[in-house]
Coordinates of C-alpha atoms and ligand atoms in Angstrom, one line a residue:
M106 CA -25.5 120.9 -5.7
A107 CA -29.1 121.1 -5.0
L108 CA -31.7 119.3 -2.9
I109 CA -34.3 117.9 -5.2
V110 CA -37.5 116.0 -4.5
H111 CA -38.9 113.7 -7.2
K112 CA -42.4 112.4 -7.1
Y113 CA -43.4 109.4 -9.2
G114 CA -47.1 108.6 -9.9
G115 CA -48.6 105.1 -10.0
T116 CA -48.2 104.6 -13.7
S117 CA -44.5 105.5 -13.5
M118 CA -44.2 102.9 -10.7
G119 CA -46.4 100.4 -12.6
S120 CA -44.1 97.4 -13.0
T121 CA -40.6 96.4 -11.8
E122 CA -39.4 97.4 -15.3
R123 CA -40.7 100.9 -14.8
I124 CA -39.4 101.1 -11.3
R125 CA -36.0 100.2 -12.8
S126 CA -36.2 103.2 -15.1
V127 CA -37.3 105.4 -12.2
A128 CA -34.1 104.2 -10.3
R129 CA -32.0 105.0 -13.4
R130 CA -33.4 108.4 -13.7
V131 CA -32.9 109.2 -10.0
A132 CA -29.3 107.8 -10.3
K133 CA -28.7 110.2 -13.1
W134 CA -29.6 113.1 -10.9
V135 CA -27.4 111.8 -8.1
R136 CA -24.5 111.5 -10.5
A137 CA -25.1 115.1 -11.5
G138 CA -24.3 116.0 -7.9
H139 CA -27.8 116.5 -6.4
R140 CA -29.1 115.3 -3.1
M141 CA -32.3 113.4 -3.8
V142 CA -35.5 112.5 -1.9
V143 CA -38.0 110.5 -3.8
V144 CA -41.7 110.1 -3.0
P145 CA -43.5 107.4 -5.1
S146 CA -47.2 106.4 -5.2
A147 CA -48.4 102.9 -5.0
M148 CA -48.0 100.8 -8.2
S149 CA -50.9 101.7 -10.6
G150 CA -54.1 100.0 -9.7
E151 CA -52.8 98.9 -6.3
T152 CA -54.8 101.3 -4.2
N153 CA -58.0 100.4 -6.0
R154 CA -57.2 96.7 -5.6
L155 CA -56.6 97.1 -1.8
L156 CA -59.7 99.2 -1.3
G157 CA -61.6 96.6 -3.4
L158 CA -60.5 93.9 -1.0
A159 CA -61.6 96.0 1.9
K160 CA -65.0 96.6 0.4
E161 CA -65.7 92.9 0.3
L162 CA -65.4 92.8 4.1
Q163 CA -66.4 96.2 5.2
P164 CA -69.4 97.0 7.4
A165 CA -72.3 98.9 5.9
R166 CA -71.6 102.0 7.9
L167 CA -68.0 103.3 7.8
D168 CA -67.4 104.6 11.3
T169 CA -64.1 105.7 12.6
A170 CA -63.0 102.2 13.5
A171 CA -63.6 101.0 10.0
L172 CA -62.0 104.1 8.4
R173 CA -58.9 103.5 10.5
E174 CA -58.6 100.0 8.9
L175 CA -59.1 101.4 5.4
D176 CA -56.0 103.6 5.9
M177 CA -54.1 100.7 7.4
I178 CA -54.9 98.7 4.2
A179 CA -54.4 101.4 1.6
A180 CA -51.1 102.6 3.1
T181 CA -49.4 99.3 2.3
G182 CA -49.4 100.1 -1.5
E183 CA -46.9 102.9 -1.0
Q184 CA -44.8 100.8 1.5
V185 CA -44.2 98.2 -1.2
S186 CA -43.3 101.0 -3.7
V187 CA -40.6 102.6 -1.5
G188 CA -39.0 99.3 -0.7
L189 CA -38.9 98.2 -4.4
L190 CA -37.5 101.6 -5.5
A191 CA -34.8 101.6 -2.8
L192 CA -33.8 98.1 -3.9
A193 CA -33.7 99.2 -7.5
L194 CA -31.5 102.2 -6.6
Q195 CA -29.1 100.0 -4.7
A196 CA -29.0 97.7 -7.7
E197 CA -27.9 100.8 -9.7
G198 CA -25.1 101.3 -7.2
V199 CA -26.8 104.2 -5.5
P200 CA -27.0 104.0 -1.7
A201 CA -30.7 104.3 -0.7
V202 CA -33.1 103.8 2.2
S203 CA -36.9 103.7 2.3
Y204 CA -39.2 105.0 5.0
A205 CA -42.9 104.7 5.7
G206 CA -44.7 107.9 6.7
W207 CA -44.6 107.0 10.4
Q208 CA -40.9 106.4 10.4
V209 CA -40.0 109.9 9.2
P210 CA -42.5 110.8 10.8
I211 CA -44.9 112.7 8.7
R212 CA -47.5 113.8 11.2
T213 CA -51.1 114.3 10.3
D214 CA -54.4 115.0 12.0
A215 CA -56.6 112.0 12.8
A216 CA -59.1 112.4 9.9
Y217 CA -58.7 108.9 8.4
T218 CA -58.9 108.7 4.5
K219 CA -58.5 112.5 4.2
A220 CA -55.9 113.4 6.8
R221 CA -54.0 116.7 6.6
I222 CA -50.2 116.9 7.2
T223 CA -49.5 118.9 10.3
S224 CA -45.6 118.6 10.5
I225 CA -42.7 116.7 9.1
D226 CA -39.6 115.9 11.1
D227 CA -36.6 116.3 8.8
T228 CA -33.9 115.0 11.2
R229 CA -33.7 111.4 10.0
V230 CA -34.0 112.3 6.3
R231 CA -31.2 114.9 6.7
A232 CA -28.9 112.5 8.4
D233 CA -29.3 110.0 5.5
L234 CA -28.8 112.7 2.9
D235 CA -25.6 113.8 4.8
A236 CA -24.5 110.2 4.7
G237 CA -24.9 110.2 0.9
R238 CA -28.1 108.2 0.7
V239 CA -31.1 108.7 -1.5
V240 CA -34.1 108.8 0.8
V241 CA -37.3 107.2 -0.5
I242 CA -40.4 108.2 1.4
T243 CA -43.9 106.8 1.0
G244 CA -46.5 109.2 -0.5
F245 CA -50.1 109.3 0.6
Q246 CA -49.6 108.4 4.2
G247 CA -48.7 109.7 7.6
V248 CA -49.2 109.0 11.3
D249 CA -51.5 110.8 13.8
D250 CA -50.5 111.9 17.3
A251 CA -51.8 108.6 18.7
G252 CA -49.6 106.6 16.3
H253 CA -52.3 105.4 13.9
V254 CA -51.5 105.2 10.2
T255 CA -53.5 107.8 8.2
T256 CA -53.8 108.5 4.5
L257 CA -54.2 111.9 2.8
G258 CA -57.1 111.1 0.3
R259 CA -56.8 109.8 -3.3
G260 CA -54.0 111.4 -5.2
G261 CA -52.4 112.4 -1.9
S262 CA -48.8 111.5 -2.9
D263 CA -48.5 114.8 -4.7
T264 CA -49.2 116.5 -1.4
S265 CA -46.7 114.3 0.4
A266 CA -44.0 115.2 -2.1
V267 CA -44.6 119.0 -1.9
A268 CA -44.8 118.9 1.9
V269 CA -41.5 117.0 2.1
A270 CA -40.0 119.5 -0.3
A271 CA -41.3 122.4 1.9
A272 CA -40.0 120.8 5.1
L273 CA -36.6 120.3 3.7
G274 CA -36.5 123.6 1.9
A275 CA -35.8 121.7 -1.3
D276 CA -34.7 123.7 -4.4
E277 CA -37.3 122.1 -6.6
C278 CA -40.0 119.5 -6.4
L279 CA -40.5 117.6 -9.7
I280 CA -43.7 115.7 -10.1
Y281 CA -43.2 113.0 -12.7
T282 CA -46.4 111.7 -14.1
D283 CA -48.1 110.1 -17.2
V284 CA -48.7 113.4 -18.9
D285 CA -45.8 115.7 -19.9
G286 CA -47.2 118.8 -18.2
V287 CA -50.2 121.0 -17.6
Y288 CA -52.3 121.5 -20.7
T289 CA -54.6 124.3 -21.7
T290 CA -57.4 121.7 -21.4
D291 CA -57.7 117.9 -21.4
P292 CA -56.1 116.7 -24.7
R293 CA -58.6 113.8 -24.7
V294 CA -61.4 116.3 -25.3
V295 CA -59.5 118.9 -27.4
P296 CA -56.7 117.3 -29.4
E297 CA -55.4 120.8 -30.2
A298 CA -54.7 121.4 -26.4
R299 CA -51.3 122.8 -25.9
R300 CA -48.8 122.2 -23.1
L301 CA -48.1 125.3 -21.0
H302 CA -44.4 126.0 -20.3
T303 CA -45.4 127.9 -17.2
I304 CA -48.5 128.5 -15.3
S305 CA -48.9 130.8 -12.3
F306 CA -49.6 129.3 -8.9
E307 CA -53.0 131.0 -8.7
E308 CA -54.1 129.6 -12.0
M309 CA -52.9 126.2 -11.1
L310 CA -54.9 126.4 -7.9
E311 CA -58.0 127.3 -9.8
M312 CA -57.4 124.6 -12.4
A313 CA -56.9 122.0 -9.7
S314 CA -60.0 123.0 -7.8
L315 CA -62.1 123.2 -11.0
G316 CA -61.4 119.6 -12.0
S317 CA -58.1 119.4 -13.8
K318 CA -56.7 116.2 -12.4
V319 CA -53.0 116.8 -12.9
L320 CA -52.2 117.7 -9.3
Q321 CA -54.0 117.1 -6.1
I322 CA -55.3 120.5 -5.0
R323 CA -53.8 120.3 -1.5
S324 CA -50.3 119.9 -3.1
V325 CA -50.8 123.2 -4.9
E326 CA -52.0 124.9 -1.7
F327 CA -48.9 123.6 0.0
A328 CA -46.6 124.8 -2.8
G329 CA -48.2 128.2 -2.6
K330 CA -48.0 128.5 1.2
Y331 CA -44.3 127.5 1.3
R332 CA -43.4 128.8 -2.2
V333 CA -42.1 125.4 -3.3
P334 CA -40.9 125.6 -6.9
L335 CA -42.9 122.9 -8.6
R336 CA -42.7 121.3 -12.0
V337 CA -44.9 118.7 -13.6
L338 CA -43.2 116.5 -16.2
S339 CA -43.4 113.2 -17.9
S340 CA -41.8 110.0 -16.5
F341 CA -42.0 108.4 -20.0
T342 CA -39.2 110.3 -21.6
D343 CA -36.1 108.1 -22.0
W344 CA -34.5 108.1 -18.5
G345 CA -31.1 108.8 -20.2
I346 CA -32.0 112.3 -21.6
P347 CA -29.5 115.0 -20.6
I348 CA -30.3 116.4 -17.2
D349 CA -30.7 120.0 -18.2
E350 CA -33.1 119.1 -20.9
E351 CA -35.2 117.1 -18.4
A352 CA -35.0 120.0 -15.8
R353 CA -36.5 122.3 -18.4
S354 CA -39.3 120.1 -19.7
G355 CA -42.9 119.9 -18.5
T356 CA -44.7 122.8 -16.9
L357 CA -43.2 125.1 -14.2
I358 CA -45.6 126.5 -11.7
T359 CA -44.4 130.1 -11.1
F360 CA -44.9 132.7 -8.4
E361 CA -44.0 135.7 -10.5
E362 CA -46.9 136.9 -12.5
D363 CA -45.2 139.1 -15.0
E364 CA -42.0 137.6 -16.2
K365 CA -41.9 134.9 -18.9
M366 CA -45.6 134.2 -18.5
E367 CA -47.3 133.3 -21.7
Q368 CA -49.3 136.4 -22.5
A369 CA -52.7 134.8 -23.0
V370 CA -55.7 136.3 -21.2
V371 CA -57.1 132.9 -20.6
S372 CA -54.6 130.1 -19.8
G373 CA -56.8 127.1 -19.5
I374 CA -60.2 125.6 -19.6
A375 CA -61.3 123.3 -16.8
F376 CA -64.4 121.2 -16.7
N377 CA -66.0 118.5 -14.6
R378 CA -69.1 116.5 -14.1
D379 CA -68.7 116.2 -10.4
E380 CA -71.5 118.4 -9.4
A381 CA -75.3 118.3 -9.3
K382 CA -77.9 121.1 -9.1
V383 CA -80.6 121.5 -6.6
T384 CA -83.4 124.1 -6.9
V385 CA -85.9 124.9 -4.1
L386 CA -89.0 126.4 -5.8
G387 CA -91.4 128.9 -4.3
V388 CA -89.4 129.9 -1.3
P389 CA -91.1 132.7 0.7
D390 CA -88.8 135.7 0.2
R391 CA -87.9 136.9 3.6
P392 CA -84.7 137.5 5.6
G393 CA -83.0 134.3 6.7
I394 CA -84.0 131.9 4.0
A395 CA -80.5 131.5 2.6
Y396 CA -79.4 130.7 6.0
Q397 CA -82.2 128.3 6.6
I398 CA -81.5 126.3 3.5
L399 CA -77.7 126.4 3.4
G400 CA -77.3 126.3 7.2
A401 CA -79.1 122.9 7.2
V402 CA -76.9 121.7 4.3
A403 CA -73.7 122.8 6.1
D404 CA -74.9 121.1 9.3
A405 CA -75.1 117.9 7.3
N406 CA -71.5 118.4 6.3
I407 CA -72.2 118.9 2.6
D408 CA -70.2 121.5 0.7
V409 CA -72.0 123.9 -1.6
D410 CA -70.3 125.4 -4.6
M411 CA -72.4 127.8 -6.8
I412 CA -75.5 129.6 -5.4
I413 CA -78.2 131.6 -7.2
Q414 CA -81.2 133.3 -5.8
N415 CA -83.7 134.8 -8.3
V416 CA -85.7 137.9 -8.0
S417 CA -89.0 137.3 -6.3
H418 CA -92.5 137.3 -7.7
D419 CA -95.4 137.8 -5.4
G420 CA -93.2 137.2 -2.3
R421 CA -91.8 133.9 -3.5
T422 CA -88.5 133.1 -5.1
D423 CA -86.4 130.2 -6.4
F424 CA -83.1 129.2 -4.8
S425 CA -80.5 127.0 -6.6
F426 CA -77.2 125.7 -5.7
T427 CA -74.7 122.9 -6.6
V428 CA -73.2 120.2 -4.5
H429 CA -70.9 117.3 -5.2
R430 CA -72.7 114.6 -7.1
N431 CA -72.0 112.1 -4.3
D432 CA -73.9 114.3 -1.9
H433 CA -76.9 114.9 -4.2
P434 CA -79.2 112.1 -2.9
R435 CA -78.5 113.1 0.6
V436 CA -79.1 116.8 0.1
M437 CA -82.4 116.0 -1.8
D438 CA -83.6 113.9 1.1
L439 CA -82.7 116.6 3.6
L440 CA -84.4 119.3 1.7
K441 CA -87.6 117.3 1.0
Q442 CA -87.9 116.0 4.5
K443 CA -86.9 118.9 6.7
V444 CA -86.2 122.2 4.9
V445 CA -89.0 122.5 2.4
P446 CA -91.8 121.8 5.1
A447 CA -90.1 124.1 7.6
L448 CA -89.8 126.9 5.1
G449 CA -93.2 126.5 3.5
A450 CA -91.5 126.3 0.1
R451 CA -93.3 124.7 -2.9
E452 CA -91.0 121.9 -3.9
V453 CA -87.4 120.9 -4.6
I454 CA -86.1 119.6 -7.9
G455 CA -82.7 118.1 -8.6
D456 CA -80.6 117.8 -11.7
A457 CA -77.4 115.6 -11.8
R458 CA -76.9 115.9 -15.6
I459 CA -75.0 119.1 -15.4
C460 CA -71.4 120.0 -15.8
K461 CA -69.3 123.0 -14.9
V462 CA -67.0 124.6 -17.5
S463 CA -64.5 127.3 -16.4
I464 CA -62.1 129.6 -18.1
V465 CA -59.0 130.5 -16.0
G466 CA -56.5 133.2 -16.5
I467 CA -54.5 135.7 -14.6
G468 CA -55.0 138.0 -17.5
M469 CA -58.7 138.4 -16.5
K470 CA -57.5 140.7 -13.8
S471 CA -56.5 143.3 -16.3
H472 CA -58.8 142.6 -19.3
V473 CA -62.5 143.5 -19.5
G474 CA -65.0 141.6 -21.6
V475 CA -63.5 138.1 -21.0
A476 CA -66.6 136.7 -19.4
A477 CA -68.8 138.3 -22.1
K478 CA -66.7 136.6 -24.8
M479 CA -67.3 133.3 -23.0
F480 CA -71.1 133.9 -22.9
R481 CA -71.1 134.9 -26.5
T482 CA -69.2 131.8 -27.6
L483 CA -71.6 129.6 -25.7
S484 CA -74.6 131.3 -27.1
E485 CA -73.3 131.0 -30.7
E486 CA -73.2 127.3 -30.1
G487 CA -76.8 127.4 -28.8
I488 CA -75.7 126.3 -25.3
N489 CA -77.9 127.5 -22.4
I490 CA -76.2 128.8 -19.3
Q491 CA -77.9 127.7 -16.1
M492 CA -75.6 129.3 -13.5
I493 CA -72.5 131.6 -13.5
S494 CA -69.9 132.2 -10.9
T495 CA -66.8 134.4 -11.1
S496 CA -63.6 135.2 -9.2
E497 CA -60.8 137.5 -10.0
I498 CA -59.2 134.9 -12.4
K499 CA -61.9 132.6 -13.4
T500 CA -65.5 132.4 -14.8
S501 CA -67.4 129.2 -14.4
V502 CA -70.8 128.3 -15.9
V503 CA -73.1 125.4 -15.3
I504 CA -74.5 123.9 -18.5
D505 CA -76.3 120.7 -19.5
E506 CA -73.7 117.9 -19.4
K507 CA -74.5 116.8 -23.0
Y508 CA -72.9 120.0 -24.3
M509 CA -69.7 119.7 -22.2
E510 CA -67.3 118.7 -25.0
L511 CA -68.8 121.1 -27.5
A512 CA -68.5 124.0 -25.0
V513 CA -64.9 123.2 -24.1
R514 CA -63.8 122.9 -27.8
A515 CA -65.6 126.2 -28.7
L516 CA -64.0 128.1 -25.8
H517 CA -60.6 126.6 -26.5
R518 CA -60.9 128.0 -30.1
A519 CA -62.4 131.3 -29.1
F520 CA -59.7 132.1 -26.6
E521 CA -57.0 131.1 -29.2
L522 CA -55.6 128.4 -27.0
D523 CA -54.7 126.1 -29.9
E524 CA -52.4 128.8 -31.4
P525 CA -48.9 128.9 -30.0
A526 CA -48.6 131.9 -27.6
A527 CA -47.0 135.0 -29.0
A528 CA -43.5 135.6 -27.5
Ligands
LIG624 N1 -51.9 105.6 -4.2 C1 -52.8 106.7 -3.9 C2 -54.0 106.8 -4.8 O1 -54.1 106.0 -5.7 C3 -52.1 108.0 -3.7 C4 -51.5 108.6 -5.0 O2 -51.3 107.8 -6.0 O3 -51.3 109.8 -5.0 O4 -54.8 107.6 -4.7
MG625 MG1 -51.9 111.4 -9.1

């Protein structure tokens, strides 16, 4: 008998009919002898609907008081889900009880709309499990020390589920979603993309941070920190499939690098259009310029991703970096109005039509020439690389966004990701 946490995404909870199949699936696990905690998202579209209503009435400037209300509103989506799922379980003859985040409580900091979980009290949940009940806990939400409802940011239910699993020392956390696992890349772009049976935690972390939308990145960080065995699988298989078959499906996120890992050097290709590039031209090349530019950007609370400084000519250089696309207008204003005049730089230009394409693989630690192969592949397609960044297990490039799909397909082929992995 194991303690298992299931998480169901919005599509899996999308209608009462689907909630009934979730209940049947959970009931099957209960009948197999497991103690079950279930963390569902809001019904699909619900969070958007709620935030849409809020938008009609919200003030132009979202101060703390307004952000607090957004969380109050958005958190209701998950409250409906847990109640419905507990009812559906009871209808299946399975004793079940639902809790909102504050009832557990799942404590968070006070950063409305992007709160972080600080602790989870497991007393109440354990008492219910001991009494033979399935415990259904809201995803996405918590409560701060002053008792205000908070939410964890979009996609936050993944993090709730993993955090609950960590707090309870669960044997496994299964994330049921609308795809059947983690793929070598997005199958909508590359139809030959292949589901990975396993992926290492480090690779998953890179994939999530580089734009693969399968899991919220914080959930992966949590899983790593507390070593929560995590599996991503489909909620659209027939709920009645044999339990061992289900328990082996999807993609398992592993902590052992060697055993059973598919032996590919590159495991996946991530891409996103979330960034924009900024270049400050004609910056006087003297100590402190990086700090003057990026310090001002950091003070404005804007995250910087890739950075490039060129060699200088005649004492002047160009300095480029990328930021999230949402921050692009703000960073351009800041540079034009404050930084460029203060530095005596020539001008600043921006480009939002870029994308970042990355190859990710633990195998890069022990193989040379992987990045070179990436660059060769792109050059054979005539794609110009604007920026490069690397870490131990990934290489990312910034290219013109119009070549994104071409680049991803070419790399997928070049790294033989559409072939089945050799055993
Ligand atoms: N319902 C929330 C959202 O749509 C949280 C989640 O689904 O993970 O972002
Ligand atoms: Mg999600």
